[in-house]
């Protein structure tokens, strides 16, 4: 009886000891990770130089994609627009002139062709008469040669007049027309570029979100590429943690866990891992022992809320109990 009681006590002590060991082991392997709330952010800048005429939205305002944030002025661009429009008119007029011929010119060439045709008929008739007489020996060889040469010259004059009329009716050569077309296309492209630059004087929001920064001030001149607004997308929010690689265990994209947000009264949020990226050398954990230890890489872990959470803002702290493996 005494032995049974002793065995039972020993068994109970063993169970308690095992529970304590397991508890302590779990306590040692659980750490508190702190992360931060982040969101998509877009810096909005103008592609051209301009002076701010007015801004329509300020910090804290909600905007929709396509809303006009501000208006810039650039008198030089307006002058370029006038120049480009005038240049296009010049090249189009030049092209029209290349493709067309004045009616007066065509009338003159027709008259020249009619005259050449009359001269040809006369020369042909004279040659045929002289040729018959030459066969009978009643005219000299010199008279025959002169008549023949006049006939040949009349033929060439007629062909030249005909070619001149065709040239007048057809206009310039194919190469000249191609050049005129190319000059018009070049002028049109230059005009479109200036119009595109002028459109950039009105800065619109590329996304829907909330304005967090406004650099733009009325009357201030800004260079191309200077960020004038920063906008965050509160519908695209995630939590970022930095993990030493020995804490990753079998963590993979798609795993879920819970986090707490102190700014939201320690609200517990279910999240899902979406990104695991190794950070650069600057974030590596360096070994402190001379032997038996090695450097460890640091990984960036991103996790998104499974359900939409109201009140989350970029910059808020977030914590989670992390079970190391």
Coordinates of N, CA and C in Angstrom, one line a residue, residues 73-85 194-195 197-198:
X73 N 1.1 77.4 -64.2 CA 1.2 78.3 -65.4 C 2.6 78.2 -65.9
X74 N 2.7 78.3 -67.3 CA 3.9 78.4 -68.0 C 3.8 79.1 -69.3
X75 N 4.0 80.5 -69.3 CA 3.8 81.3 -70.5 C 4.6 80.8 -71.7
X76 N 5.8 80.2 -71.4 CA 6.7 79.8 -72.5 C 6.0 78.7 -73.3
X77 N 5.3 77.8 -72.6 CA 4.6 76.7 -73.3 C 3.5 77.2 -74.2
X78 N 2.8 78.2 -73.7 CA 1.8 78.8 -74.5 C 2.3 79.4 -75.8
X79 N 3.5 80.0 -75.7 CA 4.2 80.6 -76.8 C 4.6 79.5 -77.8
X80 N 5.1 78.4 -77.2 CA 5.5 77.2 -78.1 C 4.3 76.7 -78.8
X81 N 3.1 76.7 -78.1 CA 1.9 76.2 -78.8 C 1.5 77.1 -80.0
X82 N 1.6 78.4 -79.9 CA 1.3 79.3 -81.0 C 2.3 79.0 -82.1
X83 N 3.6 78.9 -81.8 CA 4.6 78.6 -82.8 C 4.3 77.3 -83.5
X84 N 4.0 76.3 -82.8 CA 3.8 74.9 -83.4 C 2.5 75.0 -84.3
X85 N 1.5 75.7 -83.9 CA 0.3 75.8 -84.7 C 0.6 76.5 -86.0
X194 N 3.6 69.7 -77.6 CA 3.4 70.9 -76.9 C 2.1 70.8 -76.1
X195 N 1.0 70.3 -76.8 CA -0.3 70.1 -76.2 C -0.2 69.2 -75.0
X197 N 2.4 68.7 -73.1 CA 3.1 69.4 -72.0 C 2.1 70.4 -71.4
X198 N 1.3 71.0 -72.1 CA 0.3 72.0 -71.5 C -0.7 71.2 -70.7

